[in-house]
CSV table of C-alpha atoms and ligand atoms in Angstrom, one decimal:
chain,number,residue,atom,x,y,z
A,1,UNK,CA,8.7,8.3,22.1
A,2,UNK,CA,9.7,4.3,21.6
A,3,UNK,CA,10.0,2.1,24.1
A,4,UNK,CA,12.6,-0.6,23.3
A,5,UNK,CA,12.7,-3.7,25.0
A,6,UNK,CA,15.4,-5.9,25.9
A,7,UNK,CA,15.8,-9.1,23.8
A,8,UNK,CA,15.1,-11.3,26.7
A,9,UNK,CA,11.8,-9.2,28.0
A,10,UNK,CA,8.5,-11.3,28.7
A,11,UNK,CA,5.2,-11.0,27.4
A,12,UNK,CA,4.5,-9.5,31.1
A,13,UNK,CA,6.8,-6.9,30.9
A,14,UNK,CA,5.8,-5.7,27.6
A,15,UNK,CA,2.0,-5.6,29.0
A,16,UNK,CA,3.4,-3.4,31.9
A,17,UNK,CA,4.7,-0.9,29.3
A,18,UNK,CA,1.7,-1.0,27.8
A,19,UNK,CA,-0.4,-0.8,30.8
A,20,UNK,CA,1.6,2.5,32.0
A,21,UNK,CA,1.4,4.1,28.5
A,22,UNK,CA,-2.4,3.8,28.7
A,23,UNK,CA,-2.5,5.2,32.5
A,24,UNK,CA,-0.7,8.2,31.2
A,25,UNK,CA,-3.3,8.8,28.7
A,26,UNK,CA,-1.5,7.7,25.8
A,27,UNK,CA,-1.9,4.5,23.0
A,28,UNK,CA,0.5,1.8,23.0
A,29,UNK,CA,1.4,0.2,19.9
A,30,UNK,CA,3.4,-3.3,20.2
A,31,UNK,CA,6.1,-3.7,17.2
A,32,UNK,CA,7.5,-6.9,17.0
A,33,UNK,CA,11.0,-7.0,15.8
A,34,UNK,CA,13.4,-9.5,15.0
A,35,UNK,CA,15.7,-8.7,17.7
A,36,UNK,CA,13.6,-7.1,20.2
A,37,UNK,CA,10.0,-5.7,20.4
A,38,UNK,CA,9.6,-2.1,20.9
A,39,UNK,CA,6.2,-0.2,22.0
A,40,UNK,CA,5.4,3.3,20.2
A,41,UNK,CA,3.4,5.7,22.2
A,42,UNK,CA,1.1,8.1,20.2
A,43,UNK,CA,-1.6,10.5,21.5
A,44,UNK,CA,1.1,12.5,23.2
A,45,UNK,CA,0.4,16.1,22.8
A,46,UNK,CA,4.2,16.9,24.1
A,47,UNK,CA,7.4,15.1,25.0
A,48,UNK,CA,6.9,12.1,27.2
A,49,UNK,CA,9.6,11.7,30.1
A,50,UNK,CA,12.0,8.6,29.3
A,51,UNK,CA,12.5,8.1,33.2
A,52,UNK,CA,8.6,7.0,33.0
A,53,UNK,CA,9.8,3.7,31.5
A,54,UNK,CA,13.2,3.1,31.7
A,55,UNK,CA,12.9,1.9,35.3
A,56,UNK,CA,10.6,-0.6,34.1
A,57,UNK,CA,11.9,-4.6,34.0
A,58,UNK,CA,12.4,-5.7,30.5
A,59,UNK,CA,13.1,-2.0,29.1
A,60,UNK,CA,16.4,-1.4,27.6
A,61,UNK,CA,16.0,2.1,26.4
A,62,UNK,CA,13.3,4.9,25.9
A,63,UNK,CA,13.9,7.0,23.0
A,64,UNK,CA,12.4,9.9,21.4
A,65,UNK,CA,11.5,9.5,17.8
A,66,UNK,CA,13.0,12.3,15.5
A,67,UNK,CA,11.0,12.6,12.6
A,68,UNK,CA,7.0,13.9,12.8
A,69,UNK,CA,6.0,10.2,11.7
A,70,UNK,CA,6.4,8.0,14.4
A,71,UNK,CA,5.1,4.4,13.3
A,72,UNK,CA,5.9,4.2,10.1
A,73,UNK,CA,9.4,5.3,10.2
A,74,UNK,CA,12.5,3.2,10.0
A,75,UNK,CA,13.6,4.3,13.7
A,76,UNK,CA,10.9,2.8,15.1
A,77,UNK,CA,11.2,-0.5,13.6
A,78,UNK,CA,14.5,-1.2,11.8
A,79,UNK,CA,13.1,-4.2,9.9
A,80,UNK,CA,11.1,-4.2,6.6
A,81,UNK,CA,7.4,-4.8,6.9
A,82,UNK,CA,6.0,-7.6,4.8
A,83,UNK,CA,2.2,-7.0,4.2
A,84,UNK,CA,0.1,-10.2,3.6
A,85,UNK,CA,-2.8,-9.4,0.8
A,86,UNK,CA,-4.2,-13.1,0.9
A,87,UNK,CA,-1.4,-14.8,1.9
A,88,UNK,CA,0.8,-13.0,-0.8
A,89,UNK,CA,3.4,-11.1,0.7
A,90,UNK,CA,4.0,-7.8,-0.3
A,91,UNK,CA,7.7,-6.4,0.8
A,92,UNK,CA,9.4,-10.0,0.8
A,93,UNK,CA,11.7,-11.6,-1.4
A,94,UNK,CA,9.2,-11.8,-4.5
A,95,UNK,CA,7.8,-9.3,-6.5
A,96,UNK,CA,4.0,-8.9,-6.0
A,97,UNK,CA,2.0,-8.2,-9.3
A,98,UNK,CA,-1.0,-6.8,-9.2
A,99,UNK,CA,-3.3,-6.6,-12.5
A,100,UNK,CA,-6.8,-5.8,-14.1
A,101,UNK,CA,-9.0,-2.9,-15.3
A,102,UNK,CA,-9.5,0.6,-14.0
A,103,UNK,CA,-13.0,-0.2,-13.1
A,104,UNK,CA,-15.1,-3.5,-13.2
A,105,UNK,CA,-17.4,-2.9,-15.5
A,106,UNK,CA,-19.3,-6.3,-16.0
A,107,UNK,CA,-19.0,-9.9,-14.8
A,108,UNK,CA,-17.5,-11.3,-18.2
A,109,UNK,CA,-14.8,-8.3,-18.1
A,110,UNK,CA,-13.6,-8.9,-14.7
A,111,UNK,CA,-13.6,-12.6,-14.9
A,112,UNK,CA,-11.5,-12.2,-18.3
A,113,UNK,CA,-9.3,-10.3,-16.9
A,114,UNK,CA,-8.7,-12.5,-13.6
A,115,UNK,CA,-8.2,-15.1,-15.6
A,116,UNK,CA,-5.2,-13.2,-17.5
A,117,UNK,CA,-3.8,-12.1,-14.3
A,118,UNK,CA,-3.4,-15.7,-13.2
A,119,UNK,CA,-2.3,-17.3,-16.8
A,120,UNK,CA,0.6,-14.5,-16.4
A,121,UNK,CA,1.6,-15.2,-13.0
A,122,UNK,CA,-0.1,-12.3,-11.0
A,123,UNK,CA,-1.1,-12.9,-7.5
A,124,UNK,CA,-3.3,-9.7,-7.3
A,125,UNK,CA,-6.8,-8.4,-8.9
A,126,UNK,CA,-7.6,-5.0,-9.0
A,127,UNK,CA,-10.6,-3.1,-10.0
A,128,UNK,CA,-12.5,-0.6,-8.9
A,129,UNK,CA,-16.3,-0.6,-8.2
A,130,UNK,CA,-16.2,2.8,-6.9
A,131,UNK,CA,-14.2,5.0,-9.1
A,132,UNK,CA,-13.3,8.7,-8.5
A,133,UNK,CA,-14.1,10.7,-11.7
A,134,UNK,CA,-12.8,14.0,-12.7
A,135,UNK,CA,-16.4,14.3,-14.1
A,136,UNK,CA,-19.7,13.6,-12.2
A,137,UNK,CA,-21.0,12.3,-15.7
A,138,UNK,CA,-18.1,9.7,-16.4
A,139,UNK,CA,-18.6,6.0,-15.3
A,140,UNK,CA,-18.7,5.8,-11.5
A,141,UNK,CA,-18.5,2.1,-11.0
A,142,UNK,CA,-20.7,-0.6,-10.1
A,143,UNK,CA,-20.8,-0.2,-6.5
A,144,UNK,CA,-21.9,-3.8,-4.7
A,145,UNK,CA,-22.5,-5.5,-7.9
A,146,UNK,CA,-18.7,-4.8,-9.0
A,147,UNK,CA,-17.5,-6.0,-5.7
A,148,UNK,CA,-19.5,-9.4,-6.0
A,149,UNK,CA,-17.9,-9.8,-9.4
A,150,UNK,CA,-14.6,-9.3,-7.9
A,151,UNK,CA,-15.8,-11.9,-5.2
A,152,UNK,CA,-16.1,-14.3,-7.8
A,153,UNK,CA,-13.4,-13.3,-9.5
A,154,UNK,CA,-11.6,-14.6,-6.2
A,155,UNK,CA,-13.5,-17.5,-6.0
A,156,UNK,CA,-12.7,-18.9,-9.5
A,157,UNK,CA,-8.6,-17.8,-9.8
A,158,UNK,CA,-7.4,-17.8,-6.0
A,159,UNK,CA,-6.1,-14.4,-6.7
A,160,UNK,CA,-6.6,-11.6,-4.0
A,161,UNK,CA,-8.5,-8.6,-4.5
A,162,UNK,CA,-7.4,-5.0,-4.6
A,163,UNK,CA,-10.2,-2.4,-4.9
A,164,UNK,CA,-10.9,1.0,-3.8
A,165,UNK,CA,-12.8,3.0,-1.0
A,166,UNK,CA,-13.4,6.1,-2.6
A,167,UNK,CA,-15.5,7.7,1.2
A,168,UNK,CA,-16.2,6.5,4.8
A,169,UNK,CA,-19.9,5.1,3.1
A,170,UNK,CA,-18.4,2.7,0.8
A,171,UNK,CA,-15.5,1.5,2.9
A,172,UNK,CA,-17.9,-0.8,4.9
A,173,UNK,CA,-18.9,-2.9,1.8
A,174,UNK,CA,-15.0,-2.5,0.3
A,175,UNK,CA,-13.7,-4.1,3.6
A,176,UNK,CA,-16.3,-7.0,3.4
A,177,UNK,CA,-15.2,-8.1,0.1
A,178,UNK,CA,-11.7,-7.0,-0.6
A,179,UNK,CA,-8.7,-8.2,0.5
A,180,UNK,CA,-6.8,-5.2,0.5
A,181,UNK,CA,-8.6,-1.5,0.6
A,182,UNK,CA,-7.4,0.8,-1.8
A,183,UNK,CA,-7.0,4.2,-0.7
A,184,UNK,CA,-6.9,6.7,-4.0
A,185,UNK,CA,-4.4,9.5,-4.7
A,186,UNK,CA,-7.3,12.1,-4.3
A,187,UNK,CA,-8.0,10.7,-0.9
A,188,UNK,CA,-4.5,10.4,0.2
A,189,UNK,CA,-5.6,13.6,3.0
A,190,UNK,CA,-9.2,12.5,3.0
A,191,UNK,CA,-8.0,12.1,7.3
A,192,UNK,CA,-11.5,10.6,8.2
A,193,UNK,CA,-11.4,7.9,5.3
A,194,UNK,CA,-7.5,7.1,6.6
A,195,UNK,CA,-8.8,7.0,10.2
A,196,UNK,CA,-11.6,4.5,9.1
A,197,UNK,CA,-9.0,2.5,7.1
A,198,UNK,CA,-6.8,2.3,10.1
A,199,UNK,CA,-9.6,0.6,12.5
A,200,UNK,CA,-10.2,-2.0,9.0
A,201,UNK,CA,-9.1,-5.4,9.7
A,202,UNK,CA,-7.6,-5.6,5.9
A,203,UNK,CA,-4.7,-4.3,4.7
A,204,UNK,CA,-4.3,-0.7,2.9
A,205,UNK,CA,-2.6,0.0,-0.6
A,206,UNK,CA,-2.1,3.9,0.2
A,207,UNK,CA,-1.8,5.7,-3.2
A,208,UNK,CA,0.6,9.1,-3.2
A,209,UNK,CA,-1.2,12.1,-3.6
A,210,UNK,CA,-0.5,13.7,-7.3
A,211,UNK,CA,1.0,16.7,-5.4
A,212,UNK,CA,2.3,15.5,-2.3
A,213,UNK,CA,5.5,15.6,-0.4
A,214,UNK,CA,7.2,12.3,0.8
A,215,UNK,CA,6.7,13.6,4.4
A,216,UNK,CA,2.9,14.3,3.8
A,217,UNK,CA,2.5,10.6,2.2
A,218,UNK,CA,4.6,9.3,5.2
A,219,UNK,CA,1.8,11.0,7.3
A,220,UNK,CA,-1.0,9.9,5.7
A,221,UNK,CA,0.4,6.2,6.3
A,222,UNK,CA,1.1,7.4,10.1
A,223,UNK,CA,-2.9,8.2,10.4
A,224,UNK,CA,-3.9,4.6,9.2
A,225,UNK,CA,-1.4,2.8,11.5
A,226,UNK,CA,-1.9,5.6,14.6
A,227,UNK,CA,-5.5,3.7,14.4
A,228,UNK,CA,-3.8,0.1,14.6
A,229,UNK,CA,-3.9,-0.9,11.2
A,230,UNK,CA,-0.1,-2.0,10.7
A,231,UNK,CA,-0.6,-3.3,7.3
A,232,UNK,CA,-0.1,-0.5,5.0
A,233,UNK,CA,1.2,-0.9,1.3
A,234,UNK,CA,2.5,2.6,0.0
A,235,UNK,CA,2.0,3.2,-3.7
A,236,UNK,CA,4.0,5.7,-6.3
A,237,UNK,CA,1.5,6.8,-8.9
A,238,UNK,CA,3.1,9.7,-10.4
A,239,UNK,CA,2.9,13.2,-9.4
A,240,UNK,CA,1.7,16.4,-11.1
A,241,UNK,CA,4.6,18.2,-12.7
A,242,UNK,CA,5.1,20.8,-15.7
A,243,UNK,CA,6.0,18.0,-18.1
A,244,UNK,CA,3.3,17.1,-20.7
A,245,UNK,CA,4.7,14.1,-22.5
A,246,UNK,CA,2.9,11.7,-19.9
A,247,UNK,CA,0.1,12.0,-18.0
A,248,UNK,CA,2.0,12.4,-14.6
A,249,UNK,CA,5.6,12.1,-13.6
A,250,UNK,CA,6.8,8.6,-12.0
A,251,UNK,CA,8.8,9.9,-9.2
A,252,UNK,CA,11.0,6.6,-9.2
A,253,UNK,CA,13.3,8.2,-6.9
A,254,UNK,CA,10.8,7.9,-4.1
A,255,UNK,CA,10.8,4.2,-4.0
A,256,UNK,CA,14.8,4.2,-2.5
A,257,UNK,CA,13.7,7.4,-0.4
A,258,UNK,CA,10.9,5.2,1.3
A,259,UNK,CA,12.8,2.6,2.0
A,260,UNK,CA,15.6,4.7,3.7
A,261,UNK,CA,12.9,6.2,5.8
A,262,UNK,CA,10.0,3.9,6.2
A,263,UNK,CA,9.8,0.2,7.2
A,264,UNK,CA,6.7,-0.2,4.9
A,265,UNK,CA,7.0,-1.6,1.5
A,266,UNK,CA,6.1,0.5,-1.3
A,267,UNK,CA,4.8,-0.3,-4.8
A,268,UNK,CA,4.7,1.3,-8.3
A,269,UNK,CA,1.5,1.9,-10.6
A,270,UNK,CA,3.4,2.3,-14.0
A,271,UNK,CA,-0.2,2.9,-15.6
A,272,UNK,CA,-1.8,6.2,-13.7
A,273,UNK,CA,2.0,7.1,-13.6
A,274,UNK,CA,2.5,7.5,-17.3
A,275,UNK,CA,-0.9,7.7,-18.7
A,276,UNK,CA,0.1,6.4,-22.3
A,277,UNK,CA,0.4,2.2,-23.1
A,278,UNK,CA,3.4,2.5,-24.6
A,279,UNK,CA,5.3,3.6,-21.5
A,280,UNK,CA,4.1,0.9,-19.1
A,281,UNK,CA,6.5,-1.7,-19.9
A,282,UNK,CA,9.9,0.2,-19.8
A,283,UNK,CA,8.8,2.1,-16.4
A,284,UNK,CA,7.6,-1.1,-14.9
A,285,UNK,CA,10.8,-2.4,-15.4
A,286,UNK,CA,12.5,0.8,-13.8
A,287,UNK,CA,10.1,0.3,-10.8
A,288,UNK,CA,11.5,-3.2,-10.6
A,289,UNK,CA,15.1,-2.2,-10.5
A,290,UNK,CA,14.6,0.7,-8.4
A,291,UNK,CA,13.6,-1.7,-5.9
A,292,UNK,CA,9.8,-1.5,-5.6
A,293,UNK,CA,8.0,-4.2,-3.6
A,294,UNK,CA,5.1,-4.5,-6.6
A,295,UNK,CA,3.7,-3.5,-9.3
A,296,UNK,CA,-0.2,-2.4,-9.6
A,297,UNK,CA,-1.1,-2.5,-13.4
A,298,UNK,CA,-3.9,-1.5,-15.5
A,299,UNK,CA,-4.9,-4.5,-18.1
A,300,UNK,CA,-8.1,-5.1,-19.9
A,301,UNK,CA,-9.3,-8.1,-22.3
A,302,UNK,CA,-9.9,-5.0,-24.8
A,303,UNK,CA,-8.6,-2.1,-23.9
A,304,UNK,CA,-10.4,-0.6,-27.0
A,305,UNK,CA,-13.5,-0.6,-25.0
A,306,UNK,CA,-12.8,0.1,-21.7
A,307,UNK,CA,-15.0,2.7,-19.9
A,308,UNK,CA,-11.8,4.2,-18.3
A,309,UNK,CA,-8.1,4.5,-18.9
A,310,UNK,CA,-8.5,2.4,-22.0
A,311,UNK,CA,-5.2,4.4,-23.6
A,312,UNK,CA,-3.0,3.3,-20.6
A,313,UNK,CA,-4.3,-0.2,-20.2
A,314,UNK,CA,-2.4,-3.1,-21.5
A,315,UNK,CA,-3.9,-5.9,-23.0
A,316,UNK,CA,-3.7,-9.6,-21.8
A,317,UNK,CA,-0.4,-10.3,-23.9
A,318,UNK,CA,1.1,-7.3,-23.5
A,319,UNK,CA,0.5,-7.8,-19.5
A,320,UNK,CA,2.2,-11.4,-19.7
A,321,UNK,CA,4.9,-9.9,-21.3
A,322,UNK,CA,5.5,-7.2,-18.4
A,323,UNK,CA,5.1,-9.8,-16.0
A,324,UNK,CA,7.9,-12.1,-17.6
A,325,UNK,CA,10.3,-9.1,-18.0
A,326,UNK,CA,9.8,-7.7,-14.4
A,327,UNK,CA,10.1,-11.1,-13.2
A,328,UNK,CA,13.6,-11.5,-15.3
A,329,UNK,CA,15.0,-8.1,-13.8
A,330,UNK,CA,13.9,-9.3,-10.2
A,331,UNK,CA,15.5,-12.8,-10.6
A,332,UNK,CA,18.9,-10.8,-12.3
A,333,UNK,CA,19.3,-8.3,-9.2
A,334,UNK,CA,18.9,-11.1,-6.6
A,335,UNK,CA,21.3,-13.5,-8.3
A,336,UNK,CA,23.8,-10.7,-8.2
A,337,UNK,CA,23.6,-9.0,-5.2
A,338,UNK,CA,22.1,-12.0,-3.0
A,339,UNK,CA,19.3,-9.6,-1.1
A,340,UNK,CA,15.6,-9.5,-1.6
A,341,UNK,CA,14.6,-7.0,-4.4
A,342,UNK,CA,12.4,-5.7,-1.8
A,343,UNK,CA,15.3,-4.9,0.3
A,344,UNK,CA,17.4,-3.4,-2.1
B,1,LIG,C1,-6.8,3.6,-9.5
B,1,LIG,O1,-5.9,3.2,-9.2
B,1,LIG,O2,-8.0,2.9,-10.1
B,1,LIG,C2,-6.8,5.1,-9.1
B,1,LIG,C3,-8.0,5.7,-9.4
B,1,LIG,O3,-5.7,5.4,-9.1
B,1,LIG,P1,-5.3,7.1,-8.6
B,1,LIG,O4,-5.8,7.1,-7.3
B,1,LIG,O5,-3.6,6.6,-8.5
B,1,LIG,O6,-5.7,8.1,-9.6
B,2,LIG,MN1,-7.4,3.8,-13.6
């Protein structure tokens, strides 16, 4: 159920609607919009009677949301959401570019990576301090030491930090250090982690599970919003198919599909999406052309020595080329269509 307020509704009118929702035992979610504010209702197991709200002052209408996901739906919020990560808009006019190694391996490695991202015009630095690895014998990340190096890289360059929380134990520390908490593909349906991320004070980058449908992806985001964190960025990172020419199949058609169904920004990870260095640039360009709000790309100062995902990591020069080519595509689209790329 969505209670749509009239354009001239006052804050007191909105507060009264929220109070009524709470009295009924449900949770209100205030969703400000350009034209009007709406109040989403969650926590109800069955249908809510619209008459409960339609009589209240300032209410335009109370409507049922037809999709199983409510707060992430465009029905609930027609305007596209812009999520700010350390002041960097994701979902706005500009492409947001996040680069950095798969894992934080050392202080020197992450500081060199940060300088290279900055020099290429990127705004965000990625790097896992906690790594979800297929093998228990592979490098698992530096933990808090890695988070400290990321914080130092932020201090030196001003880049916002995106780093993964792999479980409900590590998320407290990740929340303290990061500007954006990444939830990885393997954890897309870790519902206790999603709920905890929903109570975090930082934005969340939610990666699509490697075999998840669009509806499962949006429902995972709904878990986060339902706990009160509305700053969620979705990320397509490839899905498992029969194809064996690439590590995953980058499902770019999910970008326009998400933009039809949801107001949340969606970015693309062409690194995990392809798993091969030579495919990262072409698929990054295609992502921008498909309307992605940004890119998250693996880049390592010396990919051949990387402790994880070196074969899909760009070197700093290749990353700079990707950044400039992607900006050129974004600029071309913007000048031709005269609309923000994120809203294409
Ligand atoms: C990552 O971005 O470091 C990562 C592990 O990606 P994914 O969760 O998409 O596999
Ligand atoms: Mn990786």
